[in-house]
PDB file of C-alpha atoms in Angstrom:
ATOM      1  CA  ASN A   1     -84.659 -29.000   2.877  1.00  0.00           C
ATOM      2  CA  ALA A   2     -84.463 -32.504   2.435  1.00  0.00           C
ATOM      3  CA  GLY A   3     -83.216 -32.798  -1.269  1.00  0.00           C
ATOM      4  CA  VAL A   4     -83.766 -36.038  -3.086  1.00  0.00           C
ATOM      5  CA  THR A   5     -85.500 -38.664  -0.745  1.00  0.00           C
ATOM      6  CA  GLN A   6     -85.661 -42.398  -1.787  1.00  0.00           C
ATOM      7  CA  THR A   7     -87.849 -44.851  -0.144  1.00  0.00           C
ATOM      8  CA  PRO A   8     -87.411 -47.891   0.715  1.00  0.00           C
ATOM      9  CA  LYS A   9     -83.799 -48.169   1.612  1.00  0.00           C
ATOM     10  CA  PHE A  10     -83.781 -51.870   1.094  1.00  0.00           C
ATOM     11  CA  ARG A  11     -85.851 -54.456  -0.231  1.00  0.00           C
ATOM     12  CA  ILE A  12     -85.969 -58.163  -1.073  1.00  0.00           C
ATOM     13  CA  LEU A  13     -88.396 -59.313  -3.873  1.00  0.00           C
ATOM     14  CA  LYS A  14     -89.076 -62.750  -5.161  1.00  0.00           C
ATOM     15  CA  ILE A  15     -88.851 -63.693  -8.841  1.00  0.00           C
ATOM     16  CA  GLY A  16     -91.677 -62.432 -10.666  1.00  0.00           C
ATOM     17  CA  GLN A  17     -93.133 -59.867  -8.059  1.00  0.00           C
ATOM     18  CA  SER A  18     -93.514 -56.143  -8.878  1.00  0.00           C
ATOM     19  CA  MET A  19     -92.854 -53.127  -6.698  1.00  0.00           C
ATOM     20  CA  THR A  20     -92.476 -49.354  -6.872  1.00  0.00           C
ATOM     21  CA  LEU A  21     -89.376 -47.243  -5.965  1.00  0.00           C
ATOM     22  CA  GLN A  22     -90.474 -43.951  -4.676  1.00  0.00           C
ATOM     23  CA  CYS A  23     -88.299 -40.641  -5.486  1.00  0.00           C
ATOM     24  CA  THR A  24     -89.350 -37.317  -4.203  1.00  0.00           C
ATOM     25  CA  GLN A  25     -87.401 -34.084  -4.348  1.00  0.00           C
ATOM     26  CA  ASP A  26     -88.187 -30.673  -2.673  1.00  0.00           C
ATOM     27  CA  MET A  27     -86.171 -28.376  -4.657  1.00  0.00           C
ATOM     28  CA  ASN A  28     -88.426 -27.583  -7.681  1.00  0.00           C
ATOM     29  CA  HIS A  29     -85.898 -29.238  -9.961  1.00  0.00           C
ATOM     30  CA  ASN A  30     -87.547 -29.890 -13.467  1.00  0.00           C
ATOM     31  CA  TYR A  31     -85.127 -32.838 -14.441  1.00  0.00           C
ATOM     32  CA  MET A  32     -85.277 -36.278 -12.663  1.00  0.00           C
ATOM     33  CA  TYR A  33     -83.434 -39.336 -13.399  1.00  0.00           C
ATOM     34  CA  TRP A  34     -83.199 -43.214 -12.331  1.00  0.00           C
ATOM     35  CA  TYR A  35     -79.970 -44.894 -12.462  1.00  0.00           C
ATOM     36  CA  ARG A  36     -79.035 -48.229 -11.567  1.00  0.00           C
ATOM     37  CA  GLN A  37     -75.503 -49.352 -10.118  1.00  0.00           C
ATOM     38  CA  ASP A  38     -74.387 -52.820 -10.308  1.00  0.00           C
ATOM     39  CA  PRO A  39     -71.740 -54.060  -7.473  1.00  0.00           C
ATOM     40  CA  GLY A  40     -68.457 -52.306  -8.475  1.00  0.00           C
ATOM     41  CA  MET A  41     -69.809 -50.775 -11.645  1.00  0.00           C
ATOM     42  CA  GLY A  42     -70.585 -47.267 -12.900  1.00  0.00           C
ATOM     43  CA  LEU A  43     -74.105 -45.851 -13.190  1.00  0.00           C
ATOM     44  CA  LYS A  44     -76.717 -46.718 -16.129  1.00  0.00           C
ATOM     45  CA  LEU A  45     -79.430 -44.522 -16.945  1.00  0.00           C
ATOM     46  CA  ILE A  46     -82.616 -46.315 -16.828  1.00  0.00           C
ATOM     47  CA  TYR A  47     -85.420 -43.419 -17.371  1.00  0.00           C
ATOM     48  CA  TYR A  48     -85.366 -39.331 -17.055  1.00  0.00           C
ATOM     49  CA  SER A  49     -87.945 -36.771 -17.092  1.00  0.00           C
ATOM     50  CA  VAL A  50     -87.733 -33.222 -18.106  1.00  0.00           C
ATOM     51  CA  GLY A  51     -90.771 -32.085 -16.592  1.00  0.00           C
ATOM     52  CA  ALA A  52     -94.058 -33.225 -15.284  1.00  0.00           C
ATOM     53  CA  GLY A  53     -95.864 -35.353 -17.866  1.00  0.00           C
ATOM     54  CA  ILE A  54     -92.861 -35.996 -19.857  1.00  0.00           C
ATOM     55  CA  THR A  55     -90.561 -39.189 -19.599  1.00  0.00           C
ATOM     56  CA  ASP A  56     -87.930 -40.737 -21.765  1.00  0.00           C
ATOM     57  CA  LYS A  57     -85.961 -43.892 -21.939  1.00  0.00           C
ATOM     58  CA  GLY A  58     -82.102 -44.130 -21.060  1.00  0.00           C
ATOM     59  CA  GLU A  59     -79.727 -46.849 -21.521  1.00  0.00           C
ATOM     60  CA  VAL A  60     -81.319 -49.602 -19.955  1.00  0.00           C
ATOM     61  CA  PRO A  61     -85.180 -49.284 -19.805  1.00  0.00           C
ATOM     62  CA  ASN A  62     -86.149 -52.675 -20.284  1.00  0.00           C
ATOM     63  CA  GLY A  63     -88.259 -54.179 -17.361  1.00  0.00           C
ATOM     64  CA  TYR A  64     -89.043 -50.768 -15.874  1.00  0.00           C
ATOM     65  CA  ASN A  65     -91.623 -48.164 -16.130  1.00  0.00           C
ATOM     66  CA  VAL A  66     -91.810 -44.456 -14.983  1.00  0.00           C
ATOM     67  CA  SER A  67     -94.180 -41.918 -14.578  1.00  0.00           C
ATOM     68  CA  ARG A  68     -93.929 -38.185 -13.945  1.00  0.00           C
ATOM     69  CA  SER A  69     -97.498 -36.505 -12.547  1.00  0.00           C
ATOM     70  CA  THR A  70     -96.136 -34.010 -10.671  1.00  0.00           C
ATOM     71  CA  THR A  71     -92.675 -31.962 -10.379  1.00  0.00           C
ATOM     72  CA  GLU A  72     -91.834 -33.630  -7.130  1.00  0.00           C
ATOM     73  CA  ASP A  73     -92.264 -37.361  -7.614  1.00  0.00           C
ATOM     74  CA  PHE A  74     -90.874 -39.821 -10.032  1.00  0.00           C
ATOM     75  CA  PRO A  75     -91.500 -43.356  -9.250  1.00  0.00           C
ATOM     76  CA  LEU A  76     -89.892 -46.283 -10.720  1.00  0.00           C
ATOM     77  CA  ARG A  77     -92.202 -49.411 -11.368  1.00  0.00           C
ATOM     78  CA  LEU A  78     -90.569 -52.928 -11.490  1.00  0.00           C
ATOM     79  CA  GLU A  79     -92.894 -55.304 -13.186  1.00  0.00           C
ATOM     80  CA  LEU A  80     -92.024 -59.193 -13.138  1.00  0.00           C
ATOM     81  CA  ALA A  81     -88.777 -58.758 -11.241  1.00  0.00           C
ATOM     82  CA  ALA A  82     -85.746 -60.724 -12.302  1.00  0.00           C
ATOM     83  CA  PRO A  83     -82.468 -61.864 -10.785  1.00  0.00           C
ATOM     84  CA  SER A  84     -80.920 -59.277 -13.190  1.00  0.00           C
ATOM     85  CA  GLN A  85     -82.541 -56.505 -11.579  1.00  0.00           C
ATOM     86  CA  THR A  86     -80.695 -56.893  -8.433  1.00  0.00           C
ATOM     87  CA  SER A  87     -78.973 -53.661  -8.038  1.00  0.00           C
ATOM     88  CA  VAL A  88     -78.761 -50.487  -6.169  1.00  0.00           C
ATOM     89  CA  TYR A  89     -81.040 -47.788  -7.735  1.00  0.00           C
ATOM     90  CA  PHE A  90     -80.441 -43.909  -7.473  1.00  0.00           C
ATOM     91  CA  CYS A  91     -82.964 -41.239  -8.084  1.00  0.00           C
ATOM     92  CA  ALA A  92     -81.330 -37.926  -9.021  1.00  0.00           C
ATOM     93  CA  SER A  93     -82.524 -34.257 -10.063  1.00  0.00           C
ATOM     94  CA  SER A  94     -81.047 -31.329 -11.628  1.00  0.00           C
ATOM     95  CA  PRO A  95     -82.440 -27.840 -11.846  1.00  0.00           C
ATOM     96  CA  PHE A  96     -84.688 -26.284 -14.761  1.00  0.00           C
ATOM     97  CA  SER A  97     -81.533 -25.412 -16.654  1.00  0.00           C
ATOM     98  CA  GLY A  98     -80.756 -29.148 -17.044  1.00  0.00           C
ATOM     99  CA  PRO A  99     -77.947 -31.385 -16.161  1.00  0.00           C
ATOM    100  CA  GLN A 100     -75.161 -28.977 -16.533  1.00  0.00           C
ATOM    101  CA  ASP A 101     -75.783 -27.750 -12.889  1.00  0.00           C
ATOM    102  CA  GLY A 102     -74.988 -31.039 -11.598  1.00  0.00           C
ATOM    103  CA  TYR A 103     -77.228 -33.729 -10.095  1.00  0.00           C
ATOM    104  CA  THR A 104     -78.427 -34.085  -6.788  1.00  0.00           C
ATOM    105  CA  PHE A 105     -78.773 -37.834  -5.715  1.00  0.00           C
ATOM    106  CA  GLY A 106     -80.815 -39.766  -3.318  1.00  0.00           C
ATOM    107  CA  SER A 107     -79.394 -42.135  -0.929  1.00  0.00           C
ATOM    108  CA  GLY A 108     -80.464 -45.013  -2.797  1.00  0.00           C
ATOM    109  CA  THR A 109     -82.454 -48.205  -2.778  1.00  0.00           C
ATOM    110  CA  ARG A 110     -80.837 -51.476  -2.568  1.00  0.00           C
ATOM    111  CA  LEU A 111     -82.845 -54.208  -4.211  1.00  0.00           C
ATOM    112  CA  THR A 112     -82.297 -57.862  -4.259  1.00  0.00           C
ATOM    113  CA  VAL A 113     -84.343 -60.252  -6.306  1.00  0.00           C
ATOM    114  CA  VAL A 114     -84.321 -64.021  -5.143  1.00  0.00           C
TER     115      VAL A 114
ATOM    116  CA  GLY B   1     -73.427 -44.557 -28.581  1.00  0.00           C
ATOM    117  CA  GLN B   2     -71.451 -42.238 -26.229  1.00  0.00           C
ATOM    118  CA  GLN B   3     -69.030 -44.234 -24.109  1.00  0.00           C
ATOM    119  CA  VAL B   4     -67.076 -42.765 -21.011  1.00  0.00           C
ATOM    120  CA  MET B   5     -63.855 -44.488 -19.819  1.00  0.00           C
ATOM    121  CA  GLN B   6     -61.904 -44.203 -16.910  1.00  0.00           C
ATOM    122  CA  ILE B   7     -58.295 -45.421 -15.855  1.00  0.00           C
ATOM    123  CA  PRO B   8     -57.288 -46.711 -13.520  1.00  0.00           C
ATOM    124  CA  GLN B   9     -60.081 -48.893 -12.389  1.00  0.00           C
ATOM    125  CA  TYR B  10     -58.531 -48.973  -9.081  1.00  0.00           C
ATOM    126  CA  GLN B  11     -55.543 -47.229  -7.084  1.00  0.00           C
ATOM    127  CA  HIS B  12     -54.185 -47.939  -3.668  1.00  0.00           C
ATOM    128  CA  VAL B  13     -51.977 -45.340  -2.326  1.00  0.00           C
ATOM    129  CA  GLN B  14     -50.039 -44.437   0.739  1.00  0.00           C
ATOM    130  CA  GLU B  15     -51.450 -41.444   2.566  1.00  0.00           C
ATOM    131  CA  GLY B  16     -49.508 -38.386   1.459  1.00  0.00           C
ATOM    132  CA  GLU B  17     -48.956 -39.689  -2.036  1.00  0.00           C
ATOM    133  CA  ASP B  18     -50.763 -38.028  -5.113  1.00  0.00           C
ATOM    134  CA  PHE B  19     -53.263 -39.631  -7.249  1.00  0.00           C
ATOM    135  CA  THR B  20     -54.727 -39.119 -10.734  1.00  0.00           C
ATOM    136  CA  THR B  21     -57.650 -40.445 -12.520  1.00  0.00           C
ATOM    137  CA  TYR B  22     -58.025 -39.874 -16.252  1.00  0.00           C
ATOM    138  CA  CYS B  23     -61.486 -39.760 -18.344  1.00  0.00           C
ATOM    139  CA  ASN B  24     -61.871 -40.390 -22.135  1.00  0.00           C
ATOM    140  CA  SER B  25     -64.935 -39.894 -24.053  1.00  0.00           C
ATOM    141  CA  SER B  26     -65.641 -41.471 -27.365  1.00  0.00           C
ATOM    142  CA  THR B  27     -67.298 -38.220 -28.516  1.00  0.00           C
ATOM    143  CA  THR B  28     -66.578 -34.667 -27.846  1.00  0.00           C
ATOM    144  CA  LEU B  29     -68.485 -33.263 -24.743  1.00  0.00           C
ATOM    145  CA  SER B  30     -70.227 -29.939 -24.188  1.00  0.00           C
ATOM    146  CA  ASN B  31     -69.057 -30.160 -20.409  1.00  0.00           C
ATOM    147  CA  ILE B  32     -67.798 -32.769 -17.866  1.00  0.00           C
ATOM    148  CA  GLN B  33     -68.724 -33.303 -14.323  1.00  0.00           C
ATOM    149  CA  TRP B  34     -66.959 -35.130 -11.551  1.00  0.00           C
ATOM    150  CA  TYR B  35     -68.507 -36.932  -8.627  1.00  0.00           C
ATOM    151  CA  LYS B  36     -67.182 -38.712  -5.468  1.00  0.00           C
ATOM    152  CA  GLN B  37     -68.987 -41.564  -4.200  1.00  0.00           C
ATOM    153  CA  ARG B  38     -68.124 -42.958  -0.562  1.00  0.00           C
ATOM    154  CA  PRO B  39     -68.368 -46.659   0.086  1.00  0.00           C
ATOM    155  CA  GLY B  40     -71.873 -47.383   0.556  1.00  0.00           C
ATOM    156  CA  GLY B  41     -72.971 -44.028  -0.132  1.00  0.00           C
ATOM    157  CA  HIS B  42     -74.248 -41.874  -3.189  1.00  0.00           C
ATOM    158  CA  PRO B  43     -72.585 -39.935  -5.636  1.00  0.00           C
ATOM    159  CA  VAL B  44     -71.863 -36.497  -4.704  1.00  0.00           C
ATOM    160  CA  PHE B  45     -71.367 -33.619  -7.244  1.00  0.00           C
ATOM    161  CA  LEU B  46     -67.978 -32.196  -6.901  1.00  0.00           C
ATOM    162  CA  ILE B  47     -67.230 -29.647 -10.012  1.00  0.00           C
ATOM    163  CA  GLN B  48     -68.371 -28.802 -13.685  1.00  0.00           C
ATOM    164  CA  LEU B  49     -65.931 -28.098 -16.411  1.00  0.00           C
ATOM    165  CA  VAL B  50     -67.083 -26.239 -19.644  1.00  0.00           C
ATOM    166  CA  LYS B  51     -64.339 -24.541 -21.456  1.00  0.00           C
ATOM    167  CA  SER B  52     -61.685 -26.247 -23.630  1.00  0.00           C
ATOM    168  CA  GLY B  53     -58.390 -26.348 -21.424  1.00  0.00           C
ATOM    169  CA  GLU B  54     -60.277 -25.350 -18.263  1.00  0.00           C
ATOM    170  CA  VAL B  55     -58.420 -25.955 -15.100  1.00  0.00           C
ATOM    171  CA  LYS B  56     -60.330 -25.677 -11.707  1.00  0.00           C
ATOM    172  CA  LYS B  57     -59.022 -26.214  -8.056  1.00  0.00           C
ATOM    173  CA  GLN B  58     -60.836 -27.128  -5.023  1.00  0.00           C
ATOM    174  CA  LYS B  59     -58.235 -27.244  -2.054  1.00  0.00           C
ATOM    175  CA  ARG B  60     -56.175 -30.472  -2.969  1.00  0.00           C
ATOM    176  CA  LEU B  61     -57.876 -31.281  -5.899  1.00  0.00           C
ATOM    177  CA  THR B  62     -57.332 -30.190  -9.511  1.00  0.00           C
ATOM    178  CA  PHE B  63     -59.581 -30.910 -12.472  1.00  0.00           C
ATOM    179  CA  GLN B  64     -58.624 -30.405 -15.979  1.00  0.00           C
ATOM    180  CA  PHE B  65     -60.686 -30.462 -19.224  1.00  0.00           C
ATOM    181  CA  GLY B  66     -58.809 -31.350 -22.302  1.00  0.00           C
ATOM    182  CA  GLU B  67     -58.401 -29.025 -25.204  1.00  0.00           C
ATOM    183  CA  ALA B  68     -60.127 -31.309 -27.664  1.00  0.00           C
ATOM    184  CA  LYS B  69     -63.105 -31.625 -24.835  1.00  0.00           C
ATOM    185  CA  LYS B  70     -62.668 -35.530 -25.110  1.00  0.00           C
ATOM    186  CA  ASN B  71     -60.805 -35.927 -22.046  1.00  0.00           C
ATOM    187  CA  SER B  72     -60.496 -34.876 -18.242  1.00  0.00           C
ATOM    188  CA  SER B  73     -58.501 -35.759 -15.276  1.00  0.00           C
ATOM    189  CA  LEU B  74     -58.683 -35.315 -11.460  1.00  0.00           C
ATOM    190  CA  HIS B  75     -55.653 -34.948  -9.459  1.00  0.00           C
ATOM    191  CA  ILE B  76     -55.441 -35.211  -5.840  1.00  0.00           C
ATOM    192  CA  THR B  77     -52.363 -33.873  -4.021  1.00  0.00           C
ATOM    193  CA  ALA B  78     -51.180 -35.358  -0.790  1.00  0.00           C
ATOM    194  CA  THR B  79     -53.952 -38.011  -0.399  1.00  0.00           C
ATOM    195  CA  GLN B  80     -55.637 -38.426   3.036  1.00  0.00           C
ATOM    196  CA  THR B  81     -57.841 -41.236   4.325  1.00  0.00           C
ATOM    197  CA  THR B  82     -60.913 -39.165   3.688  1.00  0.00           C
ATOM    198  CA  ASP B  83     -60.427 -39.304   0.064  1.00  0.00           C
ATOM    199  CA  VAL B  84     -61.294 -42.869   0.031  1.00  0.00           C
ATOM    200  CA  GLY B  85     -64.058 -43.524  -2.325  1.00  0.00           C
ATOM    201  CA  THR B  86     -64.860 -43.851  -6.110  1.00  0.00           C
ATOM    202  CA  TYR B  87     -64.577 -41.032  -8.455  1.00  0.00           C
ATOM    203  CA  PHE B  88     -66.737 -40.652 -11.506  1.00  0.00           C
ATOM    204  CA  CYS B  89     -66.699 -38.287 -14.315  1.00  0.00           C
ATOM    205  CA  ALA B  90     -69.709 -37.831 -16.316  1.00  0.00           C
ATOM    206  CA  GLY B  91     -70.102 -36.169 -19.691  1.00  0.00           C
ATOM    207  CA  ILE B  92     -72.947 -34.471 -21.426  1.00  0.00           C
ATOM    208  CA  GLY B  93     -72.367 -34.750 -25.562  1.00  0.00           C
ATOM    209  CA  LEU B  94     -72.938 -32.101 -28.110  1.00  0.00           C
ATOM    210  CA  VAL B  95     -76.293 -33.433 -29.270  1.00  0.00           C
ATOM    211  CA  THR B  96     -77.852 -35.117 -26.001  1.00  0.00           C
ATOM    212  CA  ASP B  97     -78.977 -33.582 -22.764  1.00  0.00           C
ATOM    213  CA  LYS B  98     -78.262 -36.648 -20.978  1.00  0.00           C
ATOM    214  CA  LEU B  99     -75.344 -37.280 -18.699  1.00  0.00           C
ATOM    215  CA  ILE B 100     -73.396 -40.465 -19.245  1.00  0.00           C
ATOM    216  CA  PHE B 101     -71.299 -41.663 -16.278  1.00  0.00           C
ATOM    217  CA  GLY B 102     -67.830 -42.872 -16.710  1.00  0.00           C
ATOM    218  CA  THR B 103     -66.873 -46.277 -15.255  1.00  0.00           C
ATOM    219  CA  GLY B 104     -65.160 -44.838 -12.281  1.00  0.00           C
ATOM    220  CA  THR B 105     -61.991 -45.079 -10.376  1.00  0.00           C
ATOM    221  CA  ARG B 106     -61.994 -46.609  -6.947  1.00  0.00           C
ATOM    222  CA  LEU B 107     -59.416 -45.123  -4.559  1.00  0.00           C
ATOM    223  CA  GLN B 108     -58.216 -46.671  -1.321  1.00  0.00           C
ATOM    224  CA  VAL B 109     -55.796 -44.718   0.763  1.00  0.00           C
ATOM    225  CA  PHE B 110     -53.751 -46.704   3.623  1.00  0.00           C
ATOM    226  CA  PRO B 111     -52.707 -44.562   6.554  1.00  0.00           C
TER     227      PRO B 111
END
């Protein structure tokens, strides 16, 4: 049981490039989330999904897109990368009953935009 | 929108000393969760509190939810070097299903 798996672990992007951060969970959780964490700061919600085919914006969605075609996968797309998107990105999931059962986080993707 | 603040931002303690972090929400919460993040790691779920005035213990850690369900605290008794990390509270408001994370308290323990 791997939990939440994120790839890649590290990435350097040039300004204007695009990339997809992958997130997969094998716990059959309905809820999935993307957070970003800037150095020394808390976690900001980017997008979340309550099930396959359903996504919604969080606190800081600008510059990002998501899709949820399956229960397991919740990729995060960065279009036209900017230095302000340099951050650590965490994917998380929670069970069908919702976030009140605690989130399981992936190990994160450290992204640098230069 | 809903905001969750934590104090202090940093705390340095000598091993064996106690430590407390406080969490305050701008709105009433349906529940509150606590997470620990080791340096360079990812947040790990510790506990959830739901009831007004609820107190839960995990070994040396004591968690409390305020009577008004707008604040919470985490107290660590006799800290150890393994307690090093950032402790986040996270709350779900009454009209939202999104978990909003607090600003975090970074704990450093000196041996």
